[in-house]
Amino acid sequence: MLTTEARQKILAENEAAAAELRERFAREGTLVVDLISSPGSGKTALLEATAKKLAGSLRIACVVGDIATERDADRLRAAGLPSRQITTGGACHLEARNIRDALAAARFGPLDILFIENVGNLVCPASFALGEDFKIVLLSVTEGHDKPFKYPGIFSRASVALITKSDLLPYVSFDVERVRGEITTLRPNARVLLTSVVDEKGLESWCDLLRSALIEKRDVPATA
């Protein structure tokens, strides 16, 4: 187990690398979004649907983190989303250096939006900055409605919460308003969207949010 001092050193080194990435993305005008959820909440499916919605209008790519295999990156490439897989070999989160190295290897070229599909985990990824503009947390209706207060770290850090697989609401016990209430208690200004890639509920609102965030970022001058 890491000592407090060792953990603080790791976080400080990561923050320094994240700050360099943040400056780079600001100069390049690239919006960077870090998607975090439990395994199976629908990150990859959301990105597949997002790629189809934004195809031809924005230059987008993805860095994908998984313990093993390139399955998610393969799915995203098949959906038309250029992707670079990071296999962590057991690490439960991505770090800023992983993103830096993946971008150097991928050579995506100029981008409007870079998505980061983090390793499936609601705990560790919350603590590690990756140079992102904001974190997105996904919670599927099949996971139950008690998660926000059980995992306050990510739900208090995420600017946007997506309640996914809403097409399954008739078949599961999931209190949408309770979840909304817990999320906004932890982060009062959080955006909460109900989404489904099956019936496309909420997907246009999600894409509008991304477009607006990109415009807002580019309206703010980058520091030299």
mmCIF file with all atom_site columns, C-alpha atoms in Angstrom, residues 46-206:
data_model
loop_
_atom_site.group_PDB
_atom_site.id
_atom_site.type_symbol
_atom_site.label_atom_id
_atom_site.label_alt_id
_atom_site.label_comp_id
_atom_site.label_asym_id
_atom_site.label_entity_id
_atom_site.label_seq_id
_atom_site.pdbx_PDB_ins_code
_atom_site.Cartn_x
_atom_site.Cartn_y
_atom_site.Cartn_z
_atom_site.occupancy
_atom_site.B_iso_or_equiv
_atom_site.pdbx_formal_charge
_atom_site.auth_seq_id
_atom_site.auth_comp_id
_atom_site.auth_asym_id
_atom_site.auth_atom_id
_atom_site.pdbx_PDB_model_num
ATOM 1   C CA . LEU A 1 46  ? -21.959 6.473  -26.400 1.00 0.00 ? 46  LEU A CA 1
ATOM 2   C CA . LEU A 1 47  ? -18.792 7.302  -28.315 1.00 0.00 ? 47  LEU A CA 1
ATOM 3   C CA . GLU A 1 48  ? -19.893 5.162  -31.277 1.00 0.00 ? 48  GLU A CA 1
ATOM 4   C CA . ALA A 1 49  ? -23.172 7.081  -31.412 1.00 0.00 ? 49  ALA A CA 1
ATOM 5   C CA . THR A 1 50  ? -21.414 10.419 -30.896 1.00 0.00 ? 50  THR A CA 1
ATOM 6   C CA . ALA A 1 51  ? -19.027 9.707  -33.761 1.00 0.00 ? 51  ALA A CA 1
ATOM 7   C CA . LYS A 1 52  ? -21.949 9.138  -36.098 1.00 0.00 ? 52  LYS A CA 1
ATOM 8   C CA . LYS A 1 53  ? -23.668 12.339 -34.960 1.00 0.00 ? 53  LYS A CA 1
ATOM 9   C CA . LEU A 1 54  ? -20.552 14.495 -35.363 1.00 0.00 ? 54  LEU A CA 1
ATOM 10  C CA . ALA A 1 55  ? -19.206 12.835 -38.514 1.00 0.00 ? 55  ALA A CA 1
ATOM 11  C CA . GLY A 1 56  ? -18.160 15.357 -41.123 1.00 0.00 ? 56  GLY A CA 1
ATOM 12  C CA . SER A 1 57  ? -18.683 18.394 -38.902 1.00 0.00 ? 57  SER A CA 1
ATOM 13  C CA . LEU A 1 58  ? -15.907 18.084 -36.298 1.00 0.00 ? 58  LEU A CA 1
ATOM 14  C CA . ARG A 1 59  ? -12.472 16.478 -36.216 1.00 0.00 ? 59  ARG A CA 1
ATOM 15  C CA . ILE A 1 60  ? -12.620 13.989 -33.357 1.00 0.00 ? 60  ILE A CA 1
ATOM 16  C CA . ALA A 1 61  ? -10.487 11.166 -31.963 1.00 0.00 ? 61  ALA A CA 1
ATOM 17  C CA . CYS A 1 62  ? -10.279 9.017  -28.857 1.00 0.00 ? 62  CYS A CA 1
ATOM 18  C CA . VAL A 1 63  ? -7.697  7.596  -26.481 1.00 0.00 ? 63  VAL A CA 1
ATOM 19  C CA . VAL A 1 64  ? -9.059  4.424  -24.878 1.00 0.00 ? 64  VAL A CA 1
ATOM 20  C CA . GLY A 1 65  ? -7.903  2.896  -21.601 1.00 0.00 ? 65  GLY A CA 1
ATOM 21  C CA . ASP A 1 66  ? -8.475  -0.750 -20.710 1.00 0.00 ? 66  ASP A CA 1
ATOM 22  C CA . ILE A 1 67  ? -6.770  -3.379 -18.599 1.00 0.00 ? 67  ILE A CA 1
ATOM 23  C CA . ALA A 1 68  ? -6.372  -5.622 -21.658 1.00 0.00 ? 68  ALA A CA 1
ATOM 24  C CA . THR A 1 69  ? -7.348  -6.035 -25.354 1.00 0.00 ? 69  THR A CA 1
ATOM 25  C CA . GLU A 1 70  ? -8.065  -3.463 -28.065 1.00 0.00 ? 70  GLU A CA 1
ATOM 26  C CA . ARG A 1 71  ? -11.734 -4.376 -28.335 1.00 0.00 ? 71  ARG A CA 1
ATOM 27  C CA . ASP A 1 72  ? -13.112 -0.932 -27.507 1.00 0.00 ? 72  ASP A CA 1
ATOM 28  C CA . ALA A 1 73  ? -10.670 0.884  -29.775 1.00 0.00 ? 73  ALA A CA 1
ATOM 29  C CA . ASP A 1 74  ? -11.530 -1.549 -32.575 1.00 0.00 ? 74  ASP A CA 1
ATOM 30  C CA . ARG A 1 75  ? -15.231 -0.803 -32.119 1.00 0.00 ? 75  ARG A CA 1
ATOM 31  C CA . LEU A 1 76  ? -14.620 2.932  -32.241 1.00 0.00 ? 76  LEU A CA 1
ATOM 32  C CA . ARG A 1 77  ? -12.460 2.714  -35.347 1.00 0.00 ? 77  ARG A CA 1
ATOM 33  C CA . ALA A 1 78  ? -15.208 0.697  -37.026 1.00 0.00 ? 78  ALA A CA 1
ATOM 34  C CA . ALA A 1 79  ? -17.610 3.524  -36.151 1.00 0.00 ? 79  ALA A CA 1
ATOM 35  C CA . GLY A 1 80  ? -15.314 6.029  -37.861 1.00 0.00 ? 80  GLY A CA 1
ATOM 36  C CA . LEU A 1 81  ? -13.662 7.423  -34.724 1.00 0.00 ? 81  LEU A CA 1
ATOM 37  C CA . PRO A 1 82  ? -9.839  7.389  -34.925 1.00 0.00 ? 82  PRO A CA 1
ATOM 38  C CA . SER A 1 83  ? -8.669  5.763  -31.691 1.00 0.00 ? 83  SER A CA 1
ATOM 39  C CA . ARG A 1 84  ? -5.515  4.817  -29.833 1.00 0.00 ? 84  ARG A CA 1
ATOM 40  C CA . GLN A 1 85  ? -5.688  2.017  -27.269 1.00 0.00 ? 85  GLN A CA 1
ATOM 41  C CA . ILE A 1 86  ? -3.782  2.095  -23.984 1.00 0.00 ? 86  ILE A CA 1
ATOM 42  C CA . THR A 1 87  ? -3.637  -1.292 -22.259 1.00 0.00 ? 87  THR A CA 1
ATOM 43  C CA . THR A 1 88  ? -2.716  -0.656 -18.637 1.00 0.00 ? 88  THR A CA 1
ATOM 44  C CA . GLY A 1 89  ? -1.944  -4.258 -17.711 1.00 0.00 ? 89  GLY A CA 1
ATOM 45  C CA . GLY A 1 90  ? -3.728  -3.898 -14.394 1.00 0.00 ? 90  GLY A CA 1
ATOM 46  C CA . ALA A 1 91  ? -3.621  -0.180 -13.542 1.00 0.00 ? 91  ALA A CA 1
ATOM 47  C CA . CYS A 1 92  ? -7.116  1.036  -12.670 1.00 0.00 ? 92  CYS A CA 1
ATOM 48  C CA . HIS A 1 93  ? -6.839  4.478  -14.287 1.00 0.00 ? 93  HIS A CA 1
ATOM 49  C CA . LEU A 1 94  ? -5.059  6.501  -16.940 1.00 0.00 ? 94  LEU A CA 1
ATOM 50  C CA . GLU A 1 95  ? -2.422  9.094  -16.101 1.00 0.00 ? 95  GLU A CA 1
ATOM 51  C CA . ALA A 1 96  ? -1.418  12.236 -17.962 1.00 0.00 ? 96  ALA A CA 1
ATOM 52  C CA . ARG A 1 97  ? 1.812   10.640 -19.209 1.00 0.00 ? 97  ARG A CA 1
ATOM 53  C CA . ASN A 1 98  ? -0.283  7.887  -20.832 1.00 0.00 ? 98  ASN A CA 1
ATOM 54  C CA . ILE A 1 99  ? -2.207  10.511 -22.794 1.00 0.00 ? 99  ILE A CA 1
ATOM 55  C CA . ARG A 1 100 ? 0.972   12.336 -23.815 1.00 0.00 ? 100 ARG A CA 1
ATOM 56  C CA . ASP A 1 101 ? 2.586   9.123  -25.067 1.00 0.00 ? 101 ASP A CA 1
ATOM 57  C CA . ALA A 1 102 ? -0.575  7.925  -26.828 1.00 0.00 ? 102 ALA A CA 1
ATOM 58  C CA . LEU A 1 103 ? -0.913  11.191 -28.725 1.00 0.00 ? 103 LEU A CA 1
ATOM 59  C CA . ALA A 1 104 ? 2.723   11.058 -29.812 1.00 0.00 ? 104 ALA A CA 1
ATOM 60  C CA . ALA A 1 105 ? 2.206   7.538  -31.146 1.00 0.00 ? 105 ALA A CA 1
ATOM 61  C CA . ALA A 1 106 ? -1.205  8.134  -32.722 1.00 0.00 ? 106 ALA A CA 1
ATOM 62  C CA . ARG A 1 107 ? -0.439  11.346 -34.618 1.00 0.00 ? 107 ARG A CA 1
ATOM 63  C CA . PHE A 1 108 ? -4.100  12.199 -35.008 1.00 0.00 ? 108 PHE A CA 1
ATOM 64  C CA . GLY A 1 109 ? -3.397  15.601 -36.528 1.00 0.00 ? 109 GLY A CA 1
ATOM 65  C CA . PRO A 1 110 ? -5.426  18.731 -35.683 1.00 0.00 ? 110 PRO A CA 1
ATOM 66  C CA . LEU A 1 111 ? -8.488  17.932 -33.571 1.00 0.00 ? 111 LEU A CA 1
ATOM 67  C CA . ASP A 1 112 ? -11.610 19.740 -32.472 1.00 0.00 ? 112 ASP A CA 1
ATOM 68  C CA . ILE A 1 113 ? -12.477 17.231 -29.736 1.00 0.00 ? 113 ILE A CA 1
ATOM 69  C CA . LEU A 1 114 ? -10.377 14.548 -28.064 1.00 0.00 ? 114 LEU A CA 1
ATOM 70  C CA . PHE A 1 115 ? -12.318 11.990 -26.065 1.00 0.00 ? 115 PHE A CA 1
ATOM 71  C CA . ILE A 1 116 ? -10.597 9.964  -23.364 1.00 0.00 ? 116 ILE A CA 1
ATOM 72  C CA . GLU A 1 117 ? -12.383 6.746  -22.490 1.00 0.00 ? 117 GLU A CA 1
ATOM 73  C CA . ASN A 1 118 ? -10.901 5.989  -19.089 1.00 0.00 ? 118 ASN A CA 1
ATOM 74  C CA . VAL A 1 119 ? -10.542 2.555  -17.519 1.00 0.00 ? 119 VAL A CA 1
ATOM 75  C CA . GLY A 1 120 ? -13.867 1.297  -16.154 1.00 0.00 ? 120 GLY A CA 1
ATOM 76  C CA . ASN A 1 121 ? -13.741 2.401  -12.512 1.00 0.00 ? 121 ASN A CA 1
ATOM 77  C CA . LEU A 1 122 ? -15.610 5.001  -10.451 1.00 0.00 ? 122 LEU A CA 1
ATOM 78  C CA . VAL A 1 123 ? -12.802 5.513  -7.918  1.00 0.00 ? 123 VAL A CA 1
ATOM 79  C CA . CYS A 1 124 ? -9.217  5.905  -9.173  1.00 0.00 ? 124 CYS A CA 1
ATOM 80  C CA . PRO A 1 125 ? -9.800  7.924  -12.382 1.00 0.00 ? 125 PRO A CA 1
ATOM 81  C CA . ALA A 1 126 ? -11.497 10.692 -10.399 1.00 0.00 ? 126 ALA A CA 1
ATOM 82  C CA . SER A 1 127 ? -8.201  11.720 -8.772  1.00 0.00 ? 127 SER A CA 1
ATOM 83  C CA . PHE A 1 128 ? -6.015  11.939 -11.872 1.00 0.00 ? 128 PHE A CA 1
ATOM 84  C CA . ALA A 1 129 ? -6.104  14.984 -14.146 1.00 0.00 ? 129 ALA A CA 1
ATOM 85  C CA . LEU A 1 130 ? -5.405  14.255 -17.811 1.00 0.00 ? 130 LEU A CA 1
ATOM 86  C CA . GLY A 1 131 ? -5.365  17.780 -19.192 1.00 0.00 ? 131 GLY A CA 1
ATOM 87  C CA . GLU A 1 132 ? -9.101  17.564 -19.802 1.00 0.00 ? 132 GLU A CA 1
ATOM 88  C CA . ASP A 1 133 ? -11.532 20.461 -19.916 1.00 0.00 ? 133 ASP A CA 1
ATOM 89  C CA . PHE A 1 134 ? -14.031 18.475 -17.893 1.00 0.00 ? 134 PHE A CA 1
ATOM 90  C CA . LYS A 1 135 ? -14.857 15.022 -16.650 1.00 0.00 ? 135 LYS A CA 1
ATOM 91  C CA . ILE A 1 136 ? -18.043 13.206 -17.628 1.00 0.00 ? 136 ILE A CA 1
ATOM 92  C CA . VAL A 1 137 ? -19.467 10.480 -15.410 1.00 0.00 ? 137 VAL A CA 1
ATOM 93  C CA . LEU A 1 138 ? -21.804 7.839  -16.833 1.00 0.00 ? 138 LEU A CA 1
ATOM 94  C CA . LEU A 1 139 ? -24.261 5.879  -14.702 1.00 0.00 ? 139 LEU A CA 1
ATOM 95  C CA . SER A 1 140 ? -26.453 3.257  -16.349 1.00 0.00 ? 140 SER A CA 1
ATOM 96  C CA . VAL A 1 141 ? -29.944 2.603  -15.047 1.00 0.00 ? 141 VAL A CA 1
ATOM 97  C CA . THR A 1 142 ? -29.019 -1.065 -14.586 1.00 0.00 ? 142 THR A CA 1
ATOM 98  C CA . GLU A 1 143 ? -26.488 -0.122 -11.883 1.00 0.00 ? 143 GLU A CA 1
ATOM 99  C CA . GLY A 1 144 ? -29.070 1.165  -9.425  1.00 0.00 ? 144 GLY A CA 1
ATOM 100 C CA . HIS A 1 145 ? -29.780 4.647  -8.120  1.00 0.00 ? 145 HIS A CA 1
ATOM 101 C CA . ASP A 1 146 ? -27.544 4.633  -5.041  1.00 0.00 ? 146 ASP A CA 1
ATOM 102 C CA . LYS A 1 147 ? -24.205 5.339  -6.722  1.00 0.00 ? 147 LYS A CA 1
ATOM 103 C CA . PRO A 1 148 ? -23.669 9.135  -6.425  1.00 0.00 ? 148 PRO A CA 1
ATOM 104 C CA . PHE A 1 149 ? -23.472 9.255  -2.634  1.00 0.00 ? 149 PHE A CA 1
ATOM 105 C CA . LYS A 1 150 ? -21.466 5.995  -2.580  1.00 0.00 ? 150 LYS A CA 1
ATOM 106 C CA . TYR A 1 151 ? -18.883 7.440  -4.990  1.00 0.00 ? 151 TYR A CA 1
ATOM 107 C CA . PRO A 1 152 ? -18.808 11.157 -4.128  1.00 0.00 ? 152 PRO A CA 1
ATOM 108 C CA . GLY A 1 153 ? -15.314 11.723 -5.539  1.00 0.00 ? 153 GLY A CA 1
ATOM 109 C CA . ILE A 1 154 ? -16.233 11.387 -9.183  1.00 0.00 ? 154 ILE A CA 1
ATOM 110 C CA . PHE A 1 155 ? -19.776 12.731 -8.881  1.00 0.00 ? 155 PHE A CA 1
ATOM 111 C CA . SER A 1 156 ? -18.481 15.901 -7.211  1.00 0.00 ? 156 SER A CA 1
ATOM 112 C CA . ARG A 1 157 ? -15.770 16.387 -9.853  1.00 0.00 ? 157 ARG A CA 1
ATOM 113 C CA . ALA A 1 158 ? -17.768 15.640 -13.000 1.00 0.00 ? 158 ALA A CA 1
ATOM 114 C CA . SER A 1 159 ? -19.248 18.657 -14.764 1.00 0.00 ? 159 SER A CA 1
ATOM 115 C CA . VAL A 1 160 ? -21.727 16.460 -16.621 1.00 0.00 ? 160 VAL A CA 1
ATOM 116 C CA . ALA A 1 161 ? -23.487 13.259 -15.573 1.00 0.00 ? 161 ALA A CA 1
ATOM 117 C CA . LEU A 1 162 ? -25.076 11.032 -18.191 1.00 0.00 ? 162 LEU A CA 1
ATOM 118 C CA . ILE A 1 163 ? -27.720 8.572  -17.041 1.00 0.00 ? 163 ILE A CA 1
ATOM 119 C CA . THR A 1 164 ? -27.371 5.911  -19.732 1.00 0.00 ? 164 THR A CA 1
ATOM 120 C CA . LYS A 1 165 ? -29.517 3.053  -21.060 1.00 0.00 ? 165 LYS A CA 1
ATOM 121 C CA . SER A 1 166 ? -32.698 5.004  -20.301 1.00 0.00 ? 166 SER A CA 1
ATOM 122 C CA . ASP A 1 167 ? -34.605 2.751  -22.722 1.00 0.00 ? 167 ASP A CA 1
ATOM 123 C CA . LEU A 1 168 ? -34.412 0.089  -19.983 1.00 0.00 ? 168 LEU A CA 1
ATOM 124 C CA . LEU A 1 169 ? -36.186 2.218  -17.363 1.00 0.00 ? 169 LEU A CA 1
ATOM 125 C CA . PRO A 1 170 ? -39.497 0.316  -17.724 1.00 0.00 ? 170 PRO A CA 1
ATOM 126 C CA . TYR A 1 171 ? -37.715 -2.895 -16.764 1.00 0.00 ? 171 TYR A CA 1
ATOM 127 C CA . VAL A 1 172 ? -35.534 -1.884 -13.805 1.00 0.00 ? 172 VAL A CA 1
ATOM 128 C CA . SER A 1 173 ? -35.954 -0.177 -10.458 1.00 0.00 ? 173 SER A CA 1
ATOM 129 C CA . PHE A 1 174 ? -34.199 3.152  -10.925 1.00 0.00 ? 174 PHE A CA 1
ATOM 130 C CA . ASP A 1 175 ? -35.282 6.478  -9.424  1.00 0.00 ? 175 ASP A CA 1
ATOM 131 C CA . VAL A 1 176 ? -34.140 9.158  -11.875 1.00 0.00 ? 176 VAL A CA 1
ATOM 132 C CA . GLU A 1 177 ? -35.114 12.082 -9.651  1.00 0.00 ? 177 GLU A CA 1
ATOM 133 C CA . ARG A 1 178 ? -33.306 10.614 -6.653  1.00 0.00 ? 178 ARG A CA 1
ATOM 134 C CA . VAL A 1 179 ? -30.150 10.309 -8.746  1.00 0.00 ? 179 VAL A CA 1
ATOM 135 C CA . ARG A 1 180 ? -30.518 13.865 -10.052 1.00 0.00 ? 180 ARG A CA 1
ATOM 136 C CA . GLY A 1 181 ? -30.927 15.092 -6.494  1.00 0.00 ? 181 GLY A CA 1
ATOM 137 C CA . GLU A 1 182 ? -27.853 13.281 -5.201  1.00 0.00 ? 182 GLU A CA 1
ATOM 138 C CA . ILE A 1 183 ? -25.713 14.463 -8.122  1.00 0.00 ? 183 ILE A CA 1
ATOM 139 C CA . THR A 1 184 ? -26.714 18.105 -7.752  1.00 0.00 ? 184 THR A CA 1
ATOM 140 C CA . THR A 1 185 ? -26.216 17.914 -3.998  1.00 0.00 ? 185 THR A CA 1
ATOM 141 C CA . LEU A 1 186 ? -22.618 16.873 -4.626  1.00 0.00 ? 186 LEU A CA 1
ATOM 142 C CA . ARG A 1 187 ? -22.134 19.335 -7.509  1.00 0.00 ? 187 ARG A CA 1
ATOM 143 C CA . PRO A 1 188 ? -24.901 21.941 -7.724  1.00 0.00 ? 188 PRO A CA 1
ATOM 144 C CA . ASN A 1 189 ? -23.996 23.155 -11.232 1.00 0.00 ? 189 ASN A CA 1
ATOM 145 C CA . ALA A 1 190 ? -23.700 19.685 -12.799 1.00 0.00 ? 190 ALA A CA 1
ATOM 146 C CA . ARG A 1 191 ? -25.571 19.001 -16.029 1.00 0.00 ? 191 ARG A CA 1
ATOM 147 C CA . VAL A 1 192 ? -27.561 15.772 -15.827 1.00 0.00 ? 192 VAL A CA 1
ATOM 148 C CA . LEU A 1 193 ? -28.746 14.197 -19.084 1.00 0.00 ? 193 LEU A CA 1
ATOM 149 C CA . LEU A 1 194 ? -30.895 11.121 -19.578 1.00 0.00 ? 194 LEU A CA 1
ATOM 150 C CA . THR A 1 195 ? -29.547 9.214  -22.590 1.00 0.00 ? 195 THR A CA 1
ATOM 151 C CA . SER A 1 196 ? -29.989 6.079  -24.663 1.00 0.00 ? 196 SER A CA 1
ATOM 152 C CA . VAL A 1 197 ? -28.101 4.971  -27.749 1.00 0.00 ? 197 VAL A CA 1
ATOM 153 C CA . VAL A 1 198 ? -31.004 2.642  -28.622 1.00 0.00 ? 198 VAL A CA 1
ATOM 154 C CA . ASP A 1 199 ? -33.717 5.273  -29.102 1.00 0.00 ? 199 ASP A CA 1
ATOM 155 C CA . GLU A 1 200 ? -31.200 8.184  -29.244 1.00 0.00 ? 200 GLU A CA 1
ATOM 156 C CA . LYS A 1 201 ? -32.807 9.956  -26.301 1.00 0.00 ? 201 LYS A CA 1
ATOM 157 C CA . GLY A 1 202 ? -30.612 12.835 -25.139 1.00 0.00 ? 202 GLY A CA 1
ATOM 158 C CA . LEU A 1 203 ? -27.936 12.347 -27.788 1.00 0.00 ? 203 LEU A CA 1
ATOM 159 C CA . GLU A 1 204 ? -28.621 15.624 -29.566 1.00 0.00 ? 204 GLU A CA 1
ATOM 160 C CA . SER A 1 205 ? -28.450 17.478 -26.239 1.00 0.00 ? 205 SER A CA 1
ATOM 161 C CA . TRP A 1 206 ? -25.151 15.728 -25.522 1.00 0.00 ? 206 TRP A CA 1
#
